[in-house]
JSON list of C-alpha atoms and ligand atoms in Angstrom, two decimals:
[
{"chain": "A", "resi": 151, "resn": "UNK", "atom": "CA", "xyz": [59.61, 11.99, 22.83]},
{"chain": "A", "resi": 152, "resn": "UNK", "atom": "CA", "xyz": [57.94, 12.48, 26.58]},
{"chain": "A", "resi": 153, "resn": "UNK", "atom": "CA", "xyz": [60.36, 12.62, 29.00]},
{"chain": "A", "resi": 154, "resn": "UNK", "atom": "CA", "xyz": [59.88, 10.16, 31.46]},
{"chain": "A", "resi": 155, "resn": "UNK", "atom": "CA", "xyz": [57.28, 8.16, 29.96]},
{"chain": "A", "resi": 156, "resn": "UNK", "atom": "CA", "xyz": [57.88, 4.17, 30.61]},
{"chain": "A", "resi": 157, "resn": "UNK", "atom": "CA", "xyz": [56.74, 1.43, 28.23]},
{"chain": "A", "resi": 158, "resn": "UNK", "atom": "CA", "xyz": [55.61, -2.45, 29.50]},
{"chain": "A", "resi": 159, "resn": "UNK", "atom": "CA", "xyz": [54.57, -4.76, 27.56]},
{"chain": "A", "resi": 160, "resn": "UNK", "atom": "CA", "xyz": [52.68, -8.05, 28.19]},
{"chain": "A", "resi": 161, "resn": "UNK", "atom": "CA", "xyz": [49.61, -9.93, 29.02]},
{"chain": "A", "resi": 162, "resn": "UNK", "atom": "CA", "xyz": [46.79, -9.88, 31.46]},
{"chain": "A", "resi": 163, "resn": "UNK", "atom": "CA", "xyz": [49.47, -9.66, 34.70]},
{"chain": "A", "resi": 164, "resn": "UNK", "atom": "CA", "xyz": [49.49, -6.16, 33.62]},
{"chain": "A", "resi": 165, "resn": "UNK", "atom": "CA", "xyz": [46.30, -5.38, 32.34]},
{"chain": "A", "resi": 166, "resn": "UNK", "atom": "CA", "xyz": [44.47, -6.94, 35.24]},
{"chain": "A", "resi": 167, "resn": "UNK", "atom": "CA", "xyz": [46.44, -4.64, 37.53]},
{"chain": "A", "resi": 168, "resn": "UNK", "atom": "CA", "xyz": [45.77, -1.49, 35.99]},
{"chain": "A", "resi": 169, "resn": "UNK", "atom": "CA", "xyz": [42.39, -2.37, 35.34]},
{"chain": "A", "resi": 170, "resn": "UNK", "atom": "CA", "xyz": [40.65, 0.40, 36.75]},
{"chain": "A", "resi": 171, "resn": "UNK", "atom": "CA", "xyz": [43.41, 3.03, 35.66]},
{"chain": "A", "resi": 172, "resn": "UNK", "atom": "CA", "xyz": [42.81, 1.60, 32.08]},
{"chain": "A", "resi": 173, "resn": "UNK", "atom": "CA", "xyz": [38.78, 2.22, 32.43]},
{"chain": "A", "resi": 174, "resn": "UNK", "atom": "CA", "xyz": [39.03, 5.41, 33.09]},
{"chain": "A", "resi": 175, "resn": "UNK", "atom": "CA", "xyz": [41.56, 6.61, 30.82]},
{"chain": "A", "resi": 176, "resn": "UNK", "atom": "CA", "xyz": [39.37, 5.03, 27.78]},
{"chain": "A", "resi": 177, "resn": "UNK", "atom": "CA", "xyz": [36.26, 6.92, 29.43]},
{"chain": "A", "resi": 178, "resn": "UNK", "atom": "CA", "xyz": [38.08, 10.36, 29.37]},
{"chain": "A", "resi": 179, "resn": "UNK", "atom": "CA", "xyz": [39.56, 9.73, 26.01]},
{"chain": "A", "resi": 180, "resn": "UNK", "atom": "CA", "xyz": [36.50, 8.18, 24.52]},
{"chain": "A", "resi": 181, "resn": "UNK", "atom": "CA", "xyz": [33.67, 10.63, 26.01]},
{"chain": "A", "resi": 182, "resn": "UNK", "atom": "CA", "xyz": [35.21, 13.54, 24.55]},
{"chain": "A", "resi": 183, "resn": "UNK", "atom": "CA", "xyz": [34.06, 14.72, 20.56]},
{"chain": "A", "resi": 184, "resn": "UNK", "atom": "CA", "xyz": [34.82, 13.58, 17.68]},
{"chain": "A", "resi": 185, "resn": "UNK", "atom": "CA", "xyz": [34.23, 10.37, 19.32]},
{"chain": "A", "resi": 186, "resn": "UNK", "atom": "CA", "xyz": [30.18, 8.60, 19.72]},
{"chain": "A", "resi": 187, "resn": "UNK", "atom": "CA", "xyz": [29.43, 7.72, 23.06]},
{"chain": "A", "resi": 188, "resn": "UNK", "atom": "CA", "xyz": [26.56, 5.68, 24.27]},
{"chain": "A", "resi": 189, "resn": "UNK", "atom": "CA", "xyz": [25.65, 6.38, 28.43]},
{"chain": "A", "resi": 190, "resn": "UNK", "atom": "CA", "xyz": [26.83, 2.72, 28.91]},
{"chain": "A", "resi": 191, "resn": "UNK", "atom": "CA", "xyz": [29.49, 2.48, 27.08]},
{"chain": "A", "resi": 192, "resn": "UNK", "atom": "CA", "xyz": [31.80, 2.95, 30.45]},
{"chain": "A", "resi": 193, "resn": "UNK", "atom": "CA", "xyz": [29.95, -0.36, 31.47]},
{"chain": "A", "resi": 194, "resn": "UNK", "atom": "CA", "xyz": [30.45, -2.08, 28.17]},
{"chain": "A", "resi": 195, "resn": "UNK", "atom": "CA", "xyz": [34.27, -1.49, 28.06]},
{"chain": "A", "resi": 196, "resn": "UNK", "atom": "CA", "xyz": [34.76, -3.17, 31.05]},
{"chain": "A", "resi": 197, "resn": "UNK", "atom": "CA", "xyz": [33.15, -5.66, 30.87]},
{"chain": "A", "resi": 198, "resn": "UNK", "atom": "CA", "xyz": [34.66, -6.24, 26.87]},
{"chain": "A", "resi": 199, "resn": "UNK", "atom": "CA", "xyz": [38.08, -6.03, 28.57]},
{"chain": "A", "resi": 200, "resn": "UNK", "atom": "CA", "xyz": [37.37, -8.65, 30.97]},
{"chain": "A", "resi": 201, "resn": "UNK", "atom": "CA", "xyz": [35.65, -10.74, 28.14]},
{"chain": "A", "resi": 202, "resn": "UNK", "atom": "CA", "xyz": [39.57, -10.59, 26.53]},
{"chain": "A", "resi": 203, "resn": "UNK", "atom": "CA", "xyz": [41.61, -11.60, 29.83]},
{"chain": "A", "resi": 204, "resn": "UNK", "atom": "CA", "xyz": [40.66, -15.55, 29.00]},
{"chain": "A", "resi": 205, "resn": "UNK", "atom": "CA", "xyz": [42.30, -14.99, 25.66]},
{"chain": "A", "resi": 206, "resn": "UNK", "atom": "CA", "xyz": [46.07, -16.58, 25.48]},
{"chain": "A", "resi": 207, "resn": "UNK", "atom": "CA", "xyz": [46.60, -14.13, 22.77]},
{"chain": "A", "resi": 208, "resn": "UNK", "atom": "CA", "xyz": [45.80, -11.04, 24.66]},
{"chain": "A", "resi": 209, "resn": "UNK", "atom": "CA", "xyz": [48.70, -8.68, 24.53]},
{"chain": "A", "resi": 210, "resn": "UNK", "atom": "CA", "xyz": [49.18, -4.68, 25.99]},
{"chain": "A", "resi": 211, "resn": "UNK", "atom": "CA", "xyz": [51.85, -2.19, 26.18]},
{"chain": "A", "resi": 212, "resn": "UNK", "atom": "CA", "xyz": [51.48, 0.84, 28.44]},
{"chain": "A", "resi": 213, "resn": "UNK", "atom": "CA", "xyz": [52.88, 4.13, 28.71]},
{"chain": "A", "resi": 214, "resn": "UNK", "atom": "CA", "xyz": [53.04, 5.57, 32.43]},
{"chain": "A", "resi": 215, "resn": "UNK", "atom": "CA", "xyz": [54.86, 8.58, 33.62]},
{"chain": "A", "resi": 216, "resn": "UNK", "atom": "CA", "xyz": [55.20, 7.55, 37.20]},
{"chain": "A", "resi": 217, "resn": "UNK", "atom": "CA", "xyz": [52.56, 5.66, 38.64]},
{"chain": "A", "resi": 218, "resn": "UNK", "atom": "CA", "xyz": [50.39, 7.54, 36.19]},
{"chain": "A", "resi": 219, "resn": "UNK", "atom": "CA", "xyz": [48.84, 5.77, 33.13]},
{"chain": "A", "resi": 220, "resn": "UNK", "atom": "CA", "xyz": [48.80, 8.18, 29.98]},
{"chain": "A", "resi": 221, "resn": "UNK", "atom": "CA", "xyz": [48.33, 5.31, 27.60]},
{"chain": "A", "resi": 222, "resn": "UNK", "atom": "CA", "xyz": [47.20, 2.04, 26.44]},
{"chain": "A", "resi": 223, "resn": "UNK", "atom": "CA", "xyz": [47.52, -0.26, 23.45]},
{"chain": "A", "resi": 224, "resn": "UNK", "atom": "CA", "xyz": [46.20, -3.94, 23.63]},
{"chain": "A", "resi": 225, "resn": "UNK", "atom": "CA", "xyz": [44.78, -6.75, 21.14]},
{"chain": "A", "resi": 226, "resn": "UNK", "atom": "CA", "xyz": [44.57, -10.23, 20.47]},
{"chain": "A", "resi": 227, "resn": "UNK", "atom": "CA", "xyz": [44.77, -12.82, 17.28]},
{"chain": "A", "resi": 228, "resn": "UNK", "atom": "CA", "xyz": [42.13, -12.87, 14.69]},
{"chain": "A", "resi": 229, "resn": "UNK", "atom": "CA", "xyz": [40.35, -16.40, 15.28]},
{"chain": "A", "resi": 230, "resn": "UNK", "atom": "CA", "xyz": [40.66, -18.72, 12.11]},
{"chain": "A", "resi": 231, "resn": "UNK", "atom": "CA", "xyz": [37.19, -18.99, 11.85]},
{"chain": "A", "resi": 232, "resn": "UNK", "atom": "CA", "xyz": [36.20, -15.21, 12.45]},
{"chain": "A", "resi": 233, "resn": "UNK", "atom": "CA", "xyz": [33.22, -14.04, 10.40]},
{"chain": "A", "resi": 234, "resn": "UNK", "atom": "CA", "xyz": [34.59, -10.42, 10.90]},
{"chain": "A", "resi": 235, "resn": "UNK", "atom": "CA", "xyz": [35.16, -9.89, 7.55]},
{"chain": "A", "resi": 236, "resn": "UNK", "atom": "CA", "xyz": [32.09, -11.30, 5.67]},
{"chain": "A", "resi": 237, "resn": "UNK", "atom": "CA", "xyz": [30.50, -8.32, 7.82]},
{"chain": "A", "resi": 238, "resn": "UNK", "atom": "CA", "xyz": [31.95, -5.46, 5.42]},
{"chain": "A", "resi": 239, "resn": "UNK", "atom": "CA", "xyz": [29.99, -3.08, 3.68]},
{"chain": "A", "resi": 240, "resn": "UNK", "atom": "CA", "xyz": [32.80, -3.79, 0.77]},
{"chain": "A", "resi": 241, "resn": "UNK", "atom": "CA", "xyz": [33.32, -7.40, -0.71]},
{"chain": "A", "resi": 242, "resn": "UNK", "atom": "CA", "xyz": [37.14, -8.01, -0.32]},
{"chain": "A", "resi": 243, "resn": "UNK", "atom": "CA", "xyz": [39.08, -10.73, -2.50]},
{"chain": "A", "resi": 244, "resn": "UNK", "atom": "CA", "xyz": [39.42, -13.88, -0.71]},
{"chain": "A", "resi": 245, "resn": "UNK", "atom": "CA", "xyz": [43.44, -13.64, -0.03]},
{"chain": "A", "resi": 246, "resn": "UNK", "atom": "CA", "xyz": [42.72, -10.54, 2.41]},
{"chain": "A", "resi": 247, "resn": "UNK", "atom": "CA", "xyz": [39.53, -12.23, 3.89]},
{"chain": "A", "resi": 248, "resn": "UNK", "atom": "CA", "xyz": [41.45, -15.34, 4.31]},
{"chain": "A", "resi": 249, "resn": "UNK", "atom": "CA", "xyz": [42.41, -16.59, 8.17]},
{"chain": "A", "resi": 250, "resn": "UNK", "atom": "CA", "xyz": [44.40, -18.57, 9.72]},
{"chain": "A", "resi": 251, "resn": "UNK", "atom": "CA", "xyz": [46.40, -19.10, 13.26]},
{"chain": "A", "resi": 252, "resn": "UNK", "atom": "CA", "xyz": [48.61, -16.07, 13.28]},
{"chain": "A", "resi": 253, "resn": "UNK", "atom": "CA", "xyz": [47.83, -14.62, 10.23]},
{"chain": "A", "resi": 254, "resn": "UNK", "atom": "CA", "xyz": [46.22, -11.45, 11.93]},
{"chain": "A", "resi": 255, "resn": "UNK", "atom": "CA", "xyz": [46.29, -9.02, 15.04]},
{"chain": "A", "resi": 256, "resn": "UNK", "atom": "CA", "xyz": [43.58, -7.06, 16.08]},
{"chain": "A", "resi": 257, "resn": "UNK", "atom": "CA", "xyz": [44.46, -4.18, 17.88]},
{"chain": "A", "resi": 258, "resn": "UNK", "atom": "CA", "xyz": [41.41, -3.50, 20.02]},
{"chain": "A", "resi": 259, "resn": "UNK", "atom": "CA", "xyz": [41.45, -0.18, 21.94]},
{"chain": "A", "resi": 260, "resn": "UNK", "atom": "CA", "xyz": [44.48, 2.47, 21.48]},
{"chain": "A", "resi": 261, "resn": "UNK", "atom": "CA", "xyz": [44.60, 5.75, 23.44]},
{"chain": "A", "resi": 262, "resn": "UNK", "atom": "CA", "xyz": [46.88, 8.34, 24.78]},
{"chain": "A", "resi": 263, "resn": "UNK", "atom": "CA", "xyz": [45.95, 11.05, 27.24]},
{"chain": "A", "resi": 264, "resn": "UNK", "atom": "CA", "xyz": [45.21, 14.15, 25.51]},
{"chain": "A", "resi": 265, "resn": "UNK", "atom": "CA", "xyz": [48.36, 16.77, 27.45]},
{"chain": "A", "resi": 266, "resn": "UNK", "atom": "CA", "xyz": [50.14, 13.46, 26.42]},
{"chain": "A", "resi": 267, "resn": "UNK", "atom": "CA", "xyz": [49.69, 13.77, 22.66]},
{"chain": "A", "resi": 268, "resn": "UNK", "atom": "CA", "xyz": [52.04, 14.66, 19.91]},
{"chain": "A", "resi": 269, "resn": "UNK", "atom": "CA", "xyz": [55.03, 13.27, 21.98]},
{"chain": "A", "resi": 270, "resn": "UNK", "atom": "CA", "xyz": [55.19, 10.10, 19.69]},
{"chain": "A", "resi": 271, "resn": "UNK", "atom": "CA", "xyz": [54.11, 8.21, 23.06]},
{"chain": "A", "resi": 272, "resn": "UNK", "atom": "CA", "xyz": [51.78, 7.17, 20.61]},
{"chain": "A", "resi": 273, "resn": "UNK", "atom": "CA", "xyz": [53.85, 6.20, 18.12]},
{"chain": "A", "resi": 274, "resn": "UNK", "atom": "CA", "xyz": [55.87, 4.11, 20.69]},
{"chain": "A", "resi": 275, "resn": "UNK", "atom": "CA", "xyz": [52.89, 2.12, 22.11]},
{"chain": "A", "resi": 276, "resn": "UNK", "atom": "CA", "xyz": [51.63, 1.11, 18.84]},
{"chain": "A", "resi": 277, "resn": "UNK", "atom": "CA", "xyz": [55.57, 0.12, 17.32]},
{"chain": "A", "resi": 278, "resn": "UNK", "atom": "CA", "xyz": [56.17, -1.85, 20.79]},
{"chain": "A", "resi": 279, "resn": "UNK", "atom": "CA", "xyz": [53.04, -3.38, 20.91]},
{"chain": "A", "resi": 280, "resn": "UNK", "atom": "CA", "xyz": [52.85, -4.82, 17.31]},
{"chain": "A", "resi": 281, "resn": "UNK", "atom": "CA", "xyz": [56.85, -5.14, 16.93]},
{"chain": "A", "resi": 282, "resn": "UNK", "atom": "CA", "xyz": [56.41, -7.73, 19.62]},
{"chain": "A", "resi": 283, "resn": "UNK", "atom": "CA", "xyz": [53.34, -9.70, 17.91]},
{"chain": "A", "resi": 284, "resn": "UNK", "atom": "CA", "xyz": [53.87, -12.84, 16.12]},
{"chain": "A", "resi": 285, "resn": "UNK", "atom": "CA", "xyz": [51.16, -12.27, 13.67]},
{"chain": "A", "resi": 286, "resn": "UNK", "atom": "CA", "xyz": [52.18, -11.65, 9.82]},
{"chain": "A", "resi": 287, "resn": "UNK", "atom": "CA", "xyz": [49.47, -8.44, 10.02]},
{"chain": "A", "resi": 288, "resn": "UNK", "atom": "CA", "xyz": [47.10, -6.44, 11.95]},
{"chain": "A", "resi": 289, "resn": "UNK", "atom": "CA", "xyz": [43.33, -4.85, 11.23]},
{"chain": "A", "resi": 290, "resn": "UNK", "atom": "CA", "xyz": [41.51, -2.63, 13.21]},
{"chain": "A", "resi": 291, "resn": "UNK", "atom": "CA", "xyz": [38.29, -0.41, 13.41]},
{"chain": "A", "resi": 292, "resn": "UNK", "atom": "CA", "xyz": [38.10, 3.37, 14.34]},
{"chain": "A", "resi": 293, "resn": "UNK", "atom": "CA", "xyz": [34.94, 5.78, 13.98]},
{"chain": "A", "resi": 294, "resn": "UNK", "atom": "CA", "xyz": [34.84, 7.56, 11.09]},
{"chain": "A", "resi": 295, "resn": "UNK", "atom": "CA", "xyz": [34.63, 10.75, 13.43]},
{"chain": "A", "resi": 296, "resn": "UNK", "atom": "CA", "xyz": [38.08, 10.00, 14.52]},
{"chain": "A", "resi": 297, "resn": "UNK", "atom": "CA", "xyz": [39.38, 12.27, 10.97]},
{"chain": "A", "resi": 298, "resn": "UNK", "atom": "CA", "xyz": [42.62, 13.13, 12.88]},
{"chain": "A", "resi": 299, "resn": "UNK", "atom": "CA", "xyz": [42.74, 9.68, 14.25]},
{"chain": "A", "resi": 300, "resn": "UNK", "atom": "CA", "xyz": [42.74, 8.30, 10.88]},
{"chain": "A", "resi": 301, "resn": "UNK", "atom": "CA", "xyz": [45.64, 10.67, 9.33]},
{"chain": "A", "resi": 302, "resn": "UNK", "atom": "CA", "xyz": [47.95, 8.99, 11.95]},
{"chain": "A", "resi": 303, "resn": "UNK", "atom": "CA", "xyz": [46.99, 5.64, 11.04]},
{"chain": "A", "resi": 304, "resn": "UNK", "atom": "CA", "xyz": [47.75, 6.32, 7.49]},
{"chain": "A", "resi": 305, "resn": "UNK", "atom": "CA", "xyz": [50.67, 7.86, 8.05]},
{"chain": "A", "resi": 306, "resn": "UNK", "atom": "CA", "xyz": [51.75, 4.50, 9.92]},
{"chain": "A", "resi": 307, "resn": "UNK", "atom": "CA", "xyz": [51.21, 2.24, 7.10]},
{"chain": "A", "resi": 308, "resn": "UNK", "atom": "CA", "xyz": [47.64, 1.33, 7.76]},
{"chain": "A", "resi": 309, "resn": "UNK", "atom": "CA", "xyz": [44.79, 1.28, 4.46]},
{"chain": "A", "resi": 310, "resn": "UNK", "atom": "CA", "xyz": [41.43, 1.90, 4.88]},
{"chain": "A", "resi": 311, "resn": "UNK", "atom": "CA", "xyz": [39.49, -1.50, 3.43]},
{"chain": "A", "resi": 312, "resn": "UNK", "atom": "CA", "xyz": [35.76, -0.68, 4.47]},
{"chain": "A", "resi": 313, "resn": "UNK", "atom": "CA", "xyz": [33.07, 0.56, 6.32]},
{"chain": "A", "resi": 314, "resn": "UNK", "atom": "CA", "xyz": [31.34, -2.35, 9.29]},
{"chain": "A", "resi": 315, "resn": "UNK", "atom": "CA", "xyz": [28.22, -1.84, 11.19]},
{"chain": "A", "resi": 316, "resn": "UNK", "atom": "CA", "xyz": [28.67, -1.59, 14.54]},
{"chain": "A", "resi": 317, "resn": "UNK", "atom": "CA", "xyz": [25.99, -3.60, 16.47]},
{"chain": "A", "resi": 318, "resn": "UNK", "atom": "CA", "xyz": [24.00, -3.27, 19.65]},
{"chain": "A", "resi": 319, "resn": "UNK", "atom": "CA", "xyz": [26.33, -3.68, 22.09]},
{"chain": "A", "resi": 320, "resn": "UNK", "atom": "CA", "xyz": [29.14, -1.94, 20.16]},
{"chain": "A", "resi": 321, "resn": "UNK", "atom": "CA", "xyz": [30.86, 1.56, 21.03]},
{"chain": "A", "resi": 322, "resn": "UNK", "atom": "CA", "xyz": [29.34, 3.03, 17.85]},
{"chain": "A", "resi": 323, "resn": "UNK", "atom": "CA", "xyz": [27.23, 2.42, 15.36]},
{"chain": "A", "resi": 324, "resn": "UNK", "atom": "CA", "xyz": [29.27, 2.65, 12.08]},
{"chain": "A", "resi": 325, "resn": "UNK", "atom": "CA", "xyz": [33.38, 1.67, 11.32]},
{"chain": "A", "resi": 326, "resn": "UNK", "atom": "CA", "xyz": [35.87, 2.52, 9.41]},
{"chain": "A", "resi": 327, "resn": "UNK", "atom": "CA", "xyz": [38.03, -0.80, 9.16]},
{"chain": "A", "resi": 328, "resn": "UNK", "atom": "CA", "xyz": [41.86, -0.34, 8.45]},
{"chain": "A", "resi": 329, "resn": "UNK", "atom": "CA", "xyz": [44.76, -3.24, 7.90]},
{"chain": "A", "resi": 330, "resn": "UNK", "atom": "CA", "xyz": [47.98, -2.80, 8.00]},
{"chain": "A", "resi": 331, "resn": "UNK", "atom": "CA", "xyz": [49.47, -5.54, 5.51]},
{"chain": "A", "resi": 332, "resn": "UNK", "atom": "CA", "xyz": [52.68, -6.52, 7.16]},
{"chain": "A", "resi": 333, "resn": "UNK", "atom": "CA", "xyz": [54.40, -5.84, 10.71]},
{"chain": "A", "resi": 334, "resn": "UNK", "atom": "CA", "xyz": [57.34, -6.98, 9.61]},
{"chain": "A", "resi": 335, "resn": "UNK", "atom": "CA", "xyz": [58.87, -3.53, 8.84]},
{"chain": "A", "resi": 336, "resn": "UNK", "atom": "CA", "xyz": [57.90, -2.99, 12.87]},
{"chain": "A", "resi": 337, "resn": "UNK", "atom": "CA", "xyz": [59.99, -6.06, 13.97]},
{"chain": "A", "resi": 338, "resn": "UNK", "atom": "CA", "xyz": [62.97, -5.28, 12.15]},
{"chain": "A", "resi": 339, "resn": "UNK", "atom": "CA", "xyz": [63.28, -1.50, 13.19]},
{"chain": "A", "resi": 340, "resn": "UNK", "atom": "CA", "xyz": [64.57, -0.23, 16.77]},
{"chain": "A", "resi": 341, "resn": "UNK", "atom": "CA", "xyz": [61.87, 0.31, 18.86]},
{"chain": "A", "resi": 342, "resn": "UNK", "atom": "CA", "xyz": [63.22, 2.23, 21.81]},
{"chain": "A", "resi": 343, "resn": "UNK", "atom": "CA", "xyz": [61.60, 1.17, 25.18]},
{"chain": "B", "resi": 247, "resn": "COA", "atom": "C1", "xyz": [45.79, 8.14, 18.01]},
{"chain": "B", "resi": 247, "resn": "COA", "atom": "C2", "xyz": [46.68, 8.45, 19.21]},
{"chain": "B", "resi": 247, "resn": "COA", "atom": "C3", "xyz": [46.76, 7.22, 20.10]},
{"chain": "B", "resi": 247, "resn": "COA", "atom": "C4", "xyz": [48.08, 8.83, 18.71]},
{"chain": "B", "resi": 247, "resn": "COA", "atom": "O1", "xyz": [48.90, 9.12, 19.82]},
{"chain": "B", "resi": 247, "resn": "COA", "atom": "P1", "xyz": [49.90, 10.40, 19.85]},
{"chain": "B", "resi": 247, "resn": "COA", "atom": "O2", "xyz": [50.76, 10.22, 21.05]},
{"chain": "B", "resi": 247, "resn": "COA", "atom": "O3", "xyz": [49.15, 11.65, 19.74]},
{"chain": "B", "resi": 247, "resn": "COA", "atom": "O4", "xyz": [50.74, 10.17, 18.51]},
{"chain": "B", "resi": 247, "resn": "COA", "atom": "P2", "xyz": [52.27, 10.49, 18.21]},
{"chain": "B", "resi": 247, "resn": "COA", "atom": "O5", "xyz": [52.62, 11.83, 18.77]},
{"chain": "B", "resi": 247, "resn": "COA", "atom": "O6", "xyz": [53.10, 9.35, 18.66]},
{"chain": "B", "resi": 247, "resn": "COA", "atom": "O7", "xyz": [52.32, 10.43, 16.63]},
{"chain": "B", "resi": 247, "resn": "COA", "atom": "C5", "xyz": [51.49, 11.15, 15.80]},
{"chain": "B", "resi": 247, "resn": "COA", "atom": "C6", "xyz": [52.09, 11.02, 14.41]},
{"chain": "B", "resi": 247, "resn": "COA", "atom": "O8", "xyz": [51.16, 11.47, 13.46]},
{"chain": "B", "resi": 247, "resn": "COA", "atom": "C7", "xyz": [51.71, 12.59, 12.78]},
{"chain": "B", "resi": 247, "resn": "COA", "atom": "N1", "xyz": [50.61, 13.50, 12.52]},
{"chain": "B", "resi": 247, "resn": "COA", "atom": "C8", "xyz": [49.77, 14.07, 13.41]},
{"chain": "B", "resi": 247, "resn": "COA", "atom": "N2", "xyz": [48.89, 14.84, 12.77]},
{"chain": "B", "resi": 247, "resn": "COA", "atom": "C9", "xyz": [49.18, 14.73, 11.47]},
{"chain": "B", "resi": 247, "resn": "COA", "atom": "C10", "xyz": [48.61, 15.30, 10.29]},
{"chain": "B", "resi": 247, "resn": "COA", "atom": "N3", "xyz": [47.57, 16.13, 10.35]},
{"chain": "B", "resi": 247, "resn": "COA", "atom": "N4", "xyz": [49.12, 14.95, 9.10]},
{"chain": "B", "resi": 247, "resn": "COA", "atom": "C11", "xyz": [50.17, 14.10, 9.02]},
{"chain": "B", "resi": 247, "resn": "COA", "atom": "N5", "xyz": [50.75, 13.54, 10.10]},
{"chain": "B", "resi": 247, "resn": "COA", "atom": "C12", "xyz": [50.25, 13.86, 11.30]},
{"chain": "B", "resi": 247, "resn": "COA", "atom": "C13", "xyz": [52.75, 13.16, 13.70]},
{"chain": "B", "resi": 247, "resn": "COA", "atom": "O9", "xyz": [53.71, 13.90, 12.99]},
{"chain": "B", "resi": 247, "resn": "COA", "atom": "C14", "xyz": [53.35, 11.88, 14.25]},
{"chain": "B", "resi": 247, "resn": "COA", "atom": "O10", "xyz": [54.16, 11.28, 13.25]},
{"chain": "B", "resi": 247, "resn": "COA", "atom": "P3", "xyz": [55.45, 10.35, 13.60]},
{"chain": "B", "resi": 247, "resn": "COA", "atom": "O11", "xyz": [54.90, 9.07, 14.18]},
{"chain": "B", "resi": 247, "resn": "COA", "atom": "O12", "xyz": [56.11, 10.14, 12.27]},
{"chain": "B", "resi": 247, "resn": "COA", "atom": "O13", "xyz": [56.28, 11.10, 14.59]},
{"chain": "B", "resi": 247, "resn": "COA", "atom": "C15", "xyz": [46.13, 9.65, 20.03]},
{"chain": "B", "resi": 247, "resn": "COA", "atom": "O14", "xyz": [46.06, 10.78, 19.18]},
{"chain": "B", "resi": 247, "resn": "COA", "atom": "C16", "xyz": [44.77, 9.41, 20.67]},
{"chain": "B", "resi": 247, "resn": "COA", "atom": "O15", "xyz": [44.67, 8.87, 21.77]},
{"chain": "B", "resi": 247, "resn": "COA", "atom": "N6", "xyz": [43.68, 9.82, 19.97]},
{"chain": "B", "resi": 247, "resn": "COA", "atom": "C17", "xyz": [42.32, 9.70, 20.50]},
{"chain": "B", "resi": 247, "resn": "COA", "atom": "C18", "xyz": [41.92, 8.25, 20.67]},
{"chain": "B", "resi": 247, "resn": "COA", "atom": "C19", "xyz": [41.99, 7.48, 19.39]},
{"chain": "B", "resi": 247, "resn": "COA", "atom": "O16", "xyz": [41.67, 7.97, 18.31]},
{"chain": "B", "resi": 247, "resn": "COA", "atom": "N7", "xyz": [42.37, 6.19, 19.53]},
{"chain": "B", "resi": 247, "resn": "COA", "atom": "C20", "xyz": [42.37, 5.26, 18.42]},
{"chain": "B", "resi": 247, "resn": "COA", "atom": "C21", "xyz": [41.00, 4.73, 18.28]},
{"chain": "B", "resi": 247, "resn": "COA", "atom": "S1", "xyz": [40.97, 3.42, 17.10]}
]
């Protein structure tokens, strides 16, 4: 575990004031191989995290080793009426596709700094963050670049379920879509802080 690396956890009060430490730590991350990226895609995250800051479900944990941000996790709740799923390359039975209020947690951008890595910072954002959600499960989307990426997730209990087209204004152009079933095994362990 990093020595000296603090968790938080909460809503926009702490997102909105790291704002700009947030941006650029998703630009270094994100700019780098395996990862696509688009010349306005530094543009396009900010203004997609602002887009979630009117969102009562928005939730982030960060990981800072003095004032320095090495890390971010953050998400919101599924909407009932998302169409997120009918977008799948894959046709998935109608008890995974199904929504409702709190049935599902998207978590939206991950990252640690790359001298952060292999610490299990990692490991703690993404326990704290979901341990602390009230939703029964959680989806999310990666690139299928992201090979290493994707060992971790597996290794964490998440399933790959399809493949979803990214869009025009979308960090990439193709994703890999995971779930994670249940967060329930997340709540009941010890997360350490
Ligand atoms: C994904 C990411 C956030 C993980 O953070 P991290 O701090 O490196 O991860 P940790 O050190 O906490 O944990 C890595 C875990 O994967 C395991 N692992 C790593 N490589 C592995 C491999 N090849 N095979 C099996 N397990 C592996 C480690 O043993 C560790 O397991 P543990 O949780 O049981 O201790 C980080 O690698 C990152 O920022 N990647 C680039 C950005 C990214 O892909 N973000 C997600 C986009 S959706």
């Amino acid at each position: 575990m990093g020595v000296g690396v603090r968790l938080e956890s909460g809503g926009v009060e702490i997102a909105g004031a790291l704002v700009d430490d947030i941006c650029r730590l998703y630009d270094e991350v994100f700019s780098e191989p395996p990862f696509f990226w688009r010349d306005d895609e530094s543009d396009l995250h900010r203004q997609r995290l602002a887009g979630l800051f009117d969102d009562p479900t928005f939730g982030i944990t960060v990981a800072r080793v003095g004032a320095d941000l090495v890390g971010f996790a953050y998400g919101f709740a599924v909407p009932a009426d998302t169409q997120r799923w009918s977008r799948l390359t894959e046709r998935l039975p109608q008890e995974t596709t199904a929504e409702w209020p709190g049935r599902t947690f998207l978590l939206f951008d991950f990252a640690v700094r790359r001298s952060c890595r292999g610490r299990r910072v990692g490991r703690r954002l993404h326990d704290t963050l979901l341990a602390g959600r009230p939703e029964e499960r959680a989806t999310l989307t990666v690139q299928p670049t992201a090979v290493d990426t994707q060992v971790i997730y597996r290794h964490w209990g998440w399933r790959k379920v399809g493949q979803v087209e990214g869009g025009p204004d979308a960090a990439a152009p193709v994703f890999d879509v995971y779930l994670r079933d249940s967060l329930a095994d997340l709540r009941a362990g010890q997360v350490s802080p």
